[in-house]
Structures are given as C-alpha cells and as structure tokens.
Tab-separated table of C-alpha atoms in Angstrom:
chain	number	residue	atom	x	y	z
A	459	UNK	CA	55.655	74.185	16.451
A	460	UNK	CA	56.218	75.889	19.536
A	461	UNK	CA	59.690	77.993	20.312
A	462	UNK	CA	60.912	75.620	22.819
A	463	UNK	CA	61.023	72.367	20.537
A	464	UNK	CA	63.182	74.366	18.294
A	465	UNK	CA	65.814	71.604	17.144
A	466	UNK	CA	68.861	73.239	17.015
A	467	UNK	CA	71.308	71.582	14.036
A	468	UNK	CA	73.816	68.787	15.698
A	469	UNK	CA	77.281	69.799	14.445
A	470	UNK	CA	80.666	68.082	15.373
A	471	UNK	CA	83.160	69.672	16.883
A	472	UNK	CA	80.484	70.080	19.890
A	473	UNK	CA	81.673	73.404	20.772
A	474	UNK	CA	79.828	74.394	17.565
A	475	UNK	CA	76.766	72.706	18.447
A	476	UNK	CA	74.625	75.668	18.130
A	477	UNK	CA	76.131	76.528	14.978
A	478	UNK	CA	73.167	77.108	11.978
A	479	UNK	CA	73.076	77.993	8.532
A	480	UNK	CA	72.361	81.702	7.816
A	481	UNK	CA	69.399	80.691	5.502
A	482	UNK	CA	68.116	78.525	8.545
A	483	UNK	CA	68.009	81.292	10.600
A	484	UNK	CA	66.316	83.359	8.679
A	485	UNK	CA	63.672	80.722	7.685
A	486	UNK	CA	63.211	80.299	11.293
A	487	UNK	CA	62.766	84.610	11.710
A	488	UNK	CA	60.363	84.838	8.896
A	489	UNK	CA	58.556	82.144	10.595
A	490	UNK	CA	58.036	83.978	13.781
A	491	UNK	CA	60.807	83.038	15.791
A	492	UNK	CA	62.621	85.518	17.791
A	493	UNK	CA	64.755	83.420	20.037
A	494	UNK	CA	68.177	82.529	19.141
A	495	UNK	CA	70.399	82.929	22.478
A	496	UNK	CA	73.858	81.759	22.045
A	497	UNK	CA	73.777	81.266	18.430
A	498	UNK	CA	76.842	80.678	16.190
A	499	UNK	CA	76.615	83.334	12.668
A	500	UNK	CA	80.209	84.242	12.812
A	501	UNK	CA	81.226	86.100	9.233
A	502	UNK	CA	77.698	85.645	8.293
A	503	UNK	CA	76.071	87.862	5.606
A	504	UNK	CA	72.958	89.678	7.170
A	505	UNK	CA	73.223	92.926	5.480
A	506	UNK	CA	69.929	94.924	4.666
A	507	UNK	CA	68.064	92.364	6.829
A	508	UNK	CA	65.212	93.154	9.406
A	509	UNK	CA	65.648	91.252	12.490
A	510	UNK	CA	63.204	93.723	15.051
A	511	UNK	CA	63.327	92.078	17.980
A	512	UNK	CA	65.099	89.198	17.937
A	513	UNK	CA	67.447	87.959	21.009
A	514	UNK	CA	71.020	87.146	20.028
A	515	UNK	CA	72.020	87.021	23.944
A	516	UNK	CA	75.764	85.456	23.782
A	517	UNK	CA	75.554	84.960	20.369
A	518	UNK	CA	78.891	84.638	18.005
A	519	UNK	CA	78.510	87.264	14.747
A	520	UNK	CA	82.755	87.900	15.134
A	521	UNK	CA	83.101	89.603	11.766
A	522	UNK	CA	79.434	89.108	10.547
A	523	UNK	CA	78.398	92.237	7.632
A	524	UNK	CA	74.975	93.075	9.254
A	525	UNK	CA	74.796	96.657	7.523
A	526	UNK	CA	72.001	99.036	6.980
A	527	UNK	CA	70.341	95.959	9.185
A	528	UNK	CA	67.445	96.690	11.480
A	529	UNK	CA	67.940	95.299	14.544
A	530	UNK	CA	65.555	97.681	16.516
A	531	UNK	CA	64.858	96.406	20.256
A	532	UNK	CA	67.430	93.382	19.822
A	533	UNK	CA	68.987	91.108	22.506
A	534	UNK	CA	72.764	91.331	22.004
A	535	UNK	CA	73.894	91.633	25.675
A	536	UNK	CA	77.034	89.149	26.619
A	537	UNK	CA	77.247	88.646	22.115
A	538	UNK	CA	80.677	88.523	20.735
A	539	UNK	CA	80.606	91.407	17.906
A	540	UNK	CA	84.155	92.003	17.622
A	541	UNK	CA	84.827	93.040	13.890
A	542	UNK	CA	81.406	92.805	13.195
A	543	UNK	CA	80.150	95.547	10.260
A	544	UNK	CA	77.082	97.583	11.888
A	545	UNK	CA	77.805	100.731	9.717
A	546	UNK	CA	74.470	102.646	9.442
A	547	UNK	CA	72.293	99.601	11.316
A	548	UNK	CA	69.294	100.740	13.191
A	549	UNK	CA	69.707	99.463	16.703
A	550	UNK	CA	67.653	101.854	18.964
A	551	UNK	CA	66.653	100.933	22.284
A	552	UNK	CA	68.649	97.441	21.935
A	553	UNK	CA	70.720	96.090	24.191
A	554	UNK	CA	74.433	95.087	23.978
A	555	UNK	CA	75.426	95.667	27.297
A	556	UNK	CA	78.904	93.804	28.196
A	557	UNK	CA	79.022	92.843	24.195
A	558	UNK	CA	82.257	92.369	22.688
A	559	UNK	CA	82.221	94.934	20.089
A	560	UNK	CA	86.250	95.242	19.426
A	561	UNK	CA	87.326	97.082	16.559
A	562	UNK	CA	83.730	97.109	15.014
A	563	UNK	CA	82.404	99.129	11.953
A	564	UNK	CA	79.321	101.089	13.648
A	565	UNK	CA	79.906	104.282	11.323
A	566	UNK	CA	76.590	106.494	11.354
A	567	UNK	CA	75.050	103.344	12.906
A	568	UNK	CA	71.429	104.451	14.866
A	569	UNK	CA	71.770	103.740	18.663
A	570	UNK	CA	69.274	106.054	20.597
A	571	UNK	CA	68.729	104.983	23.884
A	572	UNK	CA	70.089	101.719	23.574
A	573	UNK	CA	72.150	99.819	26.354
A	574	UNK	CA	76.133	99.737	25.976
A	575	UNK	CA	76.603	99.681	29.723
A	576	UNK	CA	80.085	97.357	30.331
A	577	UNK	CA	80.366	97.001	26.416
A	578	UNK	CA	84.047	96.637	25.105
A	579	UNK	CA	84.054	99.057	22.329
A	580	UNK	CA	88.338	99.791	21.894
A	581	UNK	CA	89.105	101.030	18.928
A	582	UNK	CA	86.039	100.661	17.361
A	583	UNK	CA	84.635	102.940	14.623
A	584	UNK	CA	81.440	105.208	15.968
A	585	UNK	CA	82.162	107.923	13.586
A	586	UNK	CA	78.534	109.929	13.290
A	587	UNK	CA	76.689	107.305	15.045
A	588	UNK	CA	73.658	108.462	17.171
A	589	UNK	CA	74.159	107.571	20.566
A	590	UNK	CA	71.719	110.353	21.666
A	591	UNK	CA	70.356	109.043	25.525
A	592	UNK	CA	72.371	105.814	25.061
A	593	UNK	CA	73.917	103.748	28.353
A	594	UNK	CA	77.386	103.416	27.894
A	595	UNK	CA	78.126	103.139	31.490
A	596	UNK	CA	81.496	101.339	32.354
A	597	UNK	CA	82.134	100.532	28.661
A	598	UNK	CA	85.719	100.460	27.106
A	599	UNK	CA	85.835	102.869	24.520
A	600	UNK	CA	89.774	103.221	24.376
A	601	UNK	CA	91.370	104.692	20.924
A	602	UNK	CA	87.203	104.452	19.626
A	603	UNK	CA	86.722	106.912	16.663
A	604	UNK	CA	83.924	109.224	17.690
A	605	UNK	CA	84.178	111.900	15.488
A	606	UNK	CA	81.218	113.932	15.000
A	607	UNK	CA	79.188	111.197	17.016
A	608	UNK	CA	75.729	112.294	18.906
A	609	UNK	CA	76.215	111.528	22.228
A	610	UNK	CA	73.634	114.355	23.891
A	611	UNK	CA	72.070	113.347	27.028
A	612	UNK	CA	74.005	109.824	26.583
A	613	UNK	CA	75.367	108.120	30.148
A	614	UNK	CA	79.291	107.741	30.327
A	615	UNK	CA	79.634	107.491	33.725
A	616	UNK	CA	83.169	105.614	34.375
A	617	UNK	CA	83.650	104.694	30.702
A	618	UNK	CA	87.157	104.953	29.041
A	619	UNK	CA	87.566	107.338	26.612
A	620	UNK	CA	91.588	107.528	26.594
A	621	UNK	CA	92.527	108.541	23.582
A	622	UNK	CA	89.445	108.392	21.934
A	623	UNK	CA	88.945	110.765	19.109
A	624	UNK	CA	85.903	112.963	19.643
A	625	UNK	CA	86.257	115.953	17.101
A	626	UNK	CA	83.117	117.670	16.542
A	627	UNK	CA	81.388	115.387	18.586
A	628	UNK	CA	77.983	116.551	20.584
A	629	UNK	CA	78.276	115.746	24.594
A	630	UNK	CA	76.048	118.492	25.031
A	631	UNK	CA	74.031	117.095	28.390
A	632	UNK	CA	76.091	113.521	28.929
A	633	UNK	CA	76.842	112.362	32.063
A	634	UNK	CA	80.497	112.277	32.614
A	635	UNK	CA	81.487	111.566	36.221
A	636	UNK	CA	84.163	109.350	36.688
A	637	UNK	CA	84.860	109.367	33.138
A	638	UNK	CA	88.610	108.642	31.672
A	639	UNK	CA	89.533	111.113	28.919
A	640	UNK	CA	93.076	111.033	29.075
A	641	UNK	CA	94.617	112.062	25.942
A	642	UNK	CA	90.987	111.684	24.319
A	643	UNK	CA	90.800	114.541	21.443
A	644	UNK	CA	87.713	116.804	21.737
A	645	UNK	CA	89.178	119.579	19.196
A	646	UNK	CA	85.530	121.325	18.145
A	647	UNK	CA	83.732	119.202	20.402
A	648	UNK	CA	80.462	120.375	21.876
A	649	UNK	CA	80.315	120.454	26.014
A	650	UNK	CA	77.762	122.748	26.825
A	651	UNK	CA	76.408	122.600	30.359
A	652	UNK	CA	78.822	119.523	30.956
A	653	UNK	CA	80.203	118.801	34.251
A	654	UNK	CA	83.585	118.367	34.083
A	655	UNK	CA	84.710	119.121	37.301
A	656	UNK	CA	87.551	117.504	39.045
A	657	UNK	CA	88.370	115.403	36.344
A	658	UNK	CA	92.063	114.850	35.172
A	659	UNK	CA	91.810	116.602	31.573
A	660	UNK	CA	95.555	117.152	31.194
A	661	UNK	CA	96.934	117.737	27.588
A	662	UNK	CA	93.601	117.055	26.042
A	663	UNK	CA	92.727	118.380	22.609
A	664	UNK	CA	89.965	121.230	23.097
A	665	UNK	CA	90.827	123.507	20.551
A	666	UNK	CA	87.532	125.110	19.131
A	667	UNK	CA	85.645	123.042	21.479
A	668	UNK	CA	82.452	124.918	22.974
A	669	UNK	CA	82.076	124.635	27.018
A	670	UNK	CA	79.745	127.538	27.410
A	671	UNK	CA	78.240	127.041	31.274
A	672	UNK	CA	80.149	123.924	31.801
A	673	UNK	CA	81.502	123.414	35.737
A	674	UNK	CA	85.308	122.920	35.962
A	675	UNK	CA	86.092	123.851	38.968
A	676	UNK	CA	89.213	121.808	40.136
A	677	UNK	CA	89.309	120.301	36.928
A	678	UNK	CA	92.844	119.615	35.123
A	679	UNK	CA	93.489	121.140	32.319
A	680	UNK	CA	97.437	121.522	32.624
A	681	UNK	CA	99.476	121.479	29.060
A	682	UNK	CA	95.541	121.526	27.673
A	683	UNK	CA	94.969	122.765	23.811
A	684	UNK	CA	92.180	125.461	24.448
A	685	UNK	CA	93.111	127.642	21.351
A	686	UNK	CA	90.031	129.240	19.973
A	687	UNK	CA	87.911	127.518	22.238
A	688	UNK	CA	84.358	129.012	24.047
A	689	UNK	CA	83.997	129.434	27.350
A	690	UNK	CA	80.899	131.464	28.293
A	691	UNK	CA	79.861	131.652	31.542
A	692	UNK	CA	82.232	128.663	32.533
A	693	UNK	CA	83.142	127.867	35.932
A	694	UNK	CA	86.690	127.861	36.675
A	695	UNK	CA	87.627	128.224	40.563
A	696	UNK	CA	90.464	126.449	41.407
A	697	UNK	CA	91.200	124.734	38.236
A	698	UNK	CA	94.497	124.021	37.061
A	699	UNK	CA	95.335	125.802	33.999
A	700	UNK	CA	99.150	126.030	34.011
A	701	UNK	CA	100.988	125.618	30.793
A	702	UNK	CA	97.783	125.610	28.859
A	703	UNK	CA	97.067	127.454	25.372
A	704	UNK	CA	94.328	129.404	25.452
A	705	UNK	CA	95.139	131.788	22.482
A	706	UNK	CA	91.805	133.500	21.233
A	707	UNK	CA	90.110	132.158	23.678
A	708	UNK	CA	86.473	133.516	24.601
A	709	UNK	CA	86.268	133.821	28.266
A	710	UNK	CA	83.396	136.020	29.187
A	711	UNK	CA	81.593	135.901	32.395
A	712	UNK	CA	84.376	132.895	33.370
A	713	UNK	CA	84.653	132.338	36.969
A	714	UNK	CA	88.879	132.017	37.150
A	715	UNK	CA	88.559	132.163	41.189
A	716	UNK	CA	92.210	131.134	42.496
A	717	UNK	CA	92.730	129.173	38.936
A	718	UNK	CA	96.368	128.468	38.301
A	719	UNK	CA	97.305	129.855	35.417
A	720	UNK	CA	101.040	129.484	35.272
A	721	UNK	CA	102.619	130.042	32.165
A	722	UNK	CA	99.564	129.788	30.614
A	723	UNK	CA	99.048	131.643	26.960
A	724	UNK	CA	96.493	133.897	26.948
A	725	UNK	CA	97.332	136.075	23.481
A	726	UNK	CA	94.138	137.544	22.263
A	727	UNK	CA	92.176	135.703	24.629
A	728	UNK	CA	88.647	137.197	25.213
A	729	UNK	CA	87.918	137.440	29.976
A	730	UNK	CA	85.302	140.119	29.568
A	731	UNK	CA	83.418	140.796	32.975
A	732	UNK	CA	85.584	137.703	34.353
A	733	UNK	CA	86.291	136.986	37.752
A	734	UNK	CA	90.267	136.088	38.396
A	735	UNK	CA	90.128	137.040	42.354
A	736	UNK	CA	92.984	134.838	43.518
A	737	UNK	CA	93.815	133.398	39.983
A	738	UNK	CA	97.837	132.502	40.336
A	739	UNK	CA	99.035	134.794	37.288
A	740	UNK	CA	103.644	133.473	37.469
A	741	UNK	CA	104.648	133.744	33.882
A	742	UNK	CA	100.967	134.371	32.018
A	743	UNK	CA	101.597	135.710	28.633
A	744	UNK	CA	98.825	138.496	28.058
A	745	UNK	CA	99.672	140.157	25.075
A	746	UNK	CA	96.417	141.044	23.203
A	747	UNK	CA	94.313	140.018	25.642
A	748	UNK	CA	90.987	141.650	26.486
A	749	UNK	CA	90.332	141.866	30.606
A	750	UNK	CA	87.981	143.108	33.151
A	751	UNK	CA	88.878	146.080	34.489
A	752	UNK	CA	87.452	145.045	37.880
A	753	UNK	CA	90.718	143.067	37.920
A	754	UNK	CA	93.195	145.162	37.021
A	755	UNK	CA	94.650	146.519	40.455
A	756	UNK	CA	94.861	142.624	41.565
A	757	UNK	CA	96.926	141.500	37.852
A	758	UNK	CA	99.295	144.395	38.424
A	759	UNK	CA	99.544	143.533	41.814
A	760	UNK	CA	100.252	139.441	41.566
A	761	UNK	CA	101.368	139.405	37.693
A	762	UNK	CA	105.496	138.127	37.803
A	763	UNK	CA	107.620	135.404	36.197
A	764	UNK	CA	108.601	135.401	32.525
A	765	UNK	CA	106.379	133.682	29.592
A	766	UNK	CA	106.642	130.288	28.768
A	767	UNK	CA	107.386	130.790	24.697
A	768	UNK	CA	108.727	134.331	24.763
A	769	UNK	CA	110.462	134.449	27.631
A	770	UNK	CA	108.850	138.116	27.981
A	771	UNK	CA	108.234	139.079	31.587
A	772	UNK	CA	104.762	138.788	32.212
A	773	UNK	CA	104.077	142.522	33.315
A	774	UNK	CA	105.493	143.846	30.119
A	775	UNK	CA	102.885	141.675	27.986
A	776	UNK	CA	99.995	142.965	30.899
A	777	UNK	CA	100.894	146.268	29.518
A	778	UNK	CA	99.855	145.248	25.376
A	779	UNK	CA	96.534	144.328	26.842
A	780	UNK	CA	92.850	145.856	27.400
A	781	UNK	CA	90.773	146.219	30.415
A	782	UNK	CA	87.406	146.970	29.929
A	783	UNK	CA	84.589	147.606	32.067
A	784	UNK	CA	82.011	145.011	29.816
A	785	UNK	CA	81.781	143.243	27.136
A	786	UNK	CA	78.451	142.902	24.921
A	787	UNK	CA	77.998	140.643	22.248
C-alpha cells in the first residue's frame, strides 16, 4: 500500500484525530513506513525501540519513555517533547529544531551533530549528553542541567544559558557569540580557545574552570568566582575584573592590558611573564602572589586603595609578593 493512502485511525474528540495506538505505529514502522508527521503518542512506551529515520515533525510524545531508543536521523522539528524520557537515546544528526523539549530527561542521551536550533530546552536534564558539533542556535536552555555535557565544537550562538549548570562541562571550540550565561555555573568547566569576549559574565561560577588561550578582552567578569581557575595565555585587555576572586589563580602569559582589577583577590595567584600595562590595580589584594617583574615599577607606581576582605592597604600586601623575571613549567 503506498505511504500516502495511509488511513490514519478516526478518533472523537477531533482534535485527537491523528491519535494511534502505540502497537499501530509500530506495525506500521516494521512495515516500512517512516512517515508519521503530527502524530499523537503522548506517555507512550517506546523504550529500547529503533525508529532510524522516521519523521515525527509536530508530533505529541509529552511525557512519552523513549529510552536507550534509536532515533538516529529522526524528524522531530516543531514535536512537543516536554517531559519526554530520552535518557541515553541515540539521536545523532536528527533534528528537533524549535521542539518543545521542557523539563526533559536527555541524561547521557547521544546528540552529535544534530539540530536544536530554536529548541526550548529550560530546565531540562542534559547531564553527560554528547552534544559534540550539535546546532543549538537560539535555543532556551534556562536552569538546563549540563553537567559534564560534551558540547565541543557545538553552535550556541544567542542561546540562553542563564543559570544553567555547566560543571565540568567541555565547550572546548563552541561558538558562543551572543550567548546569555548569566548566573550559568561553569565551576571546572572546559573553555579552551573560547571566545568570550565582550560578553556580560558577571558573578559566574568559574572556579577550576580551564580558559587557556581564550579571548576576553572587554569581557565582564565583575564579582566572578575564578578561584583556582587556568588562564594560560588568555587575553584580558580591558576586561572588567573588579571584585572578582581569583585566589590561586594561574595567569601566565595573560594579557591584563588596562583590565580593571579593583578590589580584586589575587592571593597566591600565578601572572608569570604577564602583561598588566595600564591594568587599574585600587584595592588589589596581592599577598602571595607571583608577578612579572617587567611590571613591577608600574604596580608600585599605580597600586592604592585598601583590600576588599582585609581591609589591608594594597601596597602593604604588594610587598608579601614575588616578581620574577619567568616562569617555566
């Protein structure tokens, strides 16, 4: 029977005219057919199923269990997901872009290179998924759980990650402009080579987080949690580091040009062979701190202004620091 004389089960109310028993539906996908736009499988059970292939464009699965599913090269763009289970579901190079995937189960789910672009994702559960390559351009991702989620070389241009947790995550190579990360937390997060600059990264978590080459000049980072954190070879100029904790911080080779850096903490922090020409210095607390000696006349010369937690003045704490010519690791 060809695909287009598919009779679709008449159901009353009418609104759930496309509505069809699970055991239908798979009938009909062990028989060959791959078209199923629109369909109606809310709170269906389709766990452990293979469905390769198969286009579920603006279909209903609102709380449907479709775990450890393969759904490879699926249709799910416009489909309303919300609740759905996907935990651990193979769903590479599918698409579910503008999908309603609200407060969805899609722990250590498998989505390389597939397309989230304009998906609504808040407060959904990504934990360890593979999003390696993945589109998630424009998509809502507010209060998601990313933790420890692959999300290398993955597109996030103008998606909302506010207060999306993102600890241990790897954004090694995403693409980030316009990006919301307000109060996101990125505490061990991995941001290698990531451009970052400009963006409004006040208060955010980055403690441990590695940013070794990343670009951040102009960037906020005001009130930020860089304790611990790595910062090799970063680019700083301009960026506005006031009130931020950057306690044991590893700053070699940093570019700090004209940073502000107001009653910022840098105890024990780590600026070997850093640049800090211009770098706004009111209140810095540098007890411990390891620094370039190429900046040394310039720090004694701007350094004023009393800490922000000891209430030391700043010059005294300049003093209980080193200045080195170089640092090799």
């Amino acid at each position: 029977m060809p695909l287009a004389t598919v009779r679709w089960p008449q159901q009353t109310p009418a609104g759930n005219r496309r509505a069809m028993h699970i055991n239908y539906f798979l009938e009909l996908y062990e028989s060959g057919y791959r078209e199923f736009a629109g369909i109606h499988l809310s709170g269906a059970d389709l766990k452990n199923r293979i469905l390769v292939d198969v286009n579920l464009t603006g279909a209903n699965l609102t709380g449907a269990d479709l775990k450890r599913t393969f759904l490879t090269k699926a249709n799910l763009k416009g489909a309303k997901l919300n609740w759905a289970d996907f935990s651990f579901t193979k769903m590479s190079e599918s698409s579910l872009a503008q999908a309603d995937l609200t407060k969805a189960n899609l722990r250590g789910s498998f989505l390389v290179r597939s397309d989230l672009a304009g998906a609504r994702l808040s407060g959904s559960n990504l934990s360890h998924a593979n999003l390696s390559r993945a589109n998630l351009a424009g998509a809502n991702l507010c209060g998601a759980n990313l933790c420890g989620a692959n999300l290398r070389g993955a597109n996030l241009s103008g998606a909302n990650l506010a207060w999306a947790h993102l600890s241990g995550a790897r954004l090694s190579g995403a693409e980030l402009d316009e990006t919301r990360l307000d109060a996101a937390n990125l505490e061990g997060a991995w941001l290698n080579g990531v451009d970052l600059h400009g963006m409004d990264l006040s208060g955010v978590n980055l403690k441990d987080a590695k940013l070794n080459g990343s670009n951040l000049d102009n960037t906020n980072l005001s009130a930020a949690n860089l304790t611990q954190a790595t910062l090799r070879g970063v680019s700083l100029v301009g960026a506005n580091l006031s009130s931020s904790d950057l306690t044991g911080a590893i700053l070699w080779n940093a570019r700090l040009n004209g940073a502000d850096l107001t009653r910022a903490d840098l105890t024990r922090a780590n600026l070997g062979d850093a640049s800090l020409e211009g770098a706004v210095v009111e209140g810095t607390e540098f007890t411990d701190a390891v620094l370039p000696k190429a900046a040394r006349a310039y720090l004694l010369e701007a350094v004023r202004g009393t800490t922000r937690w000891t209430h030391r003045e700043s010059r005294d704490t300049l003093k209980n620091s080193e200045f080195i010519d170089r640092l090799n690791f």
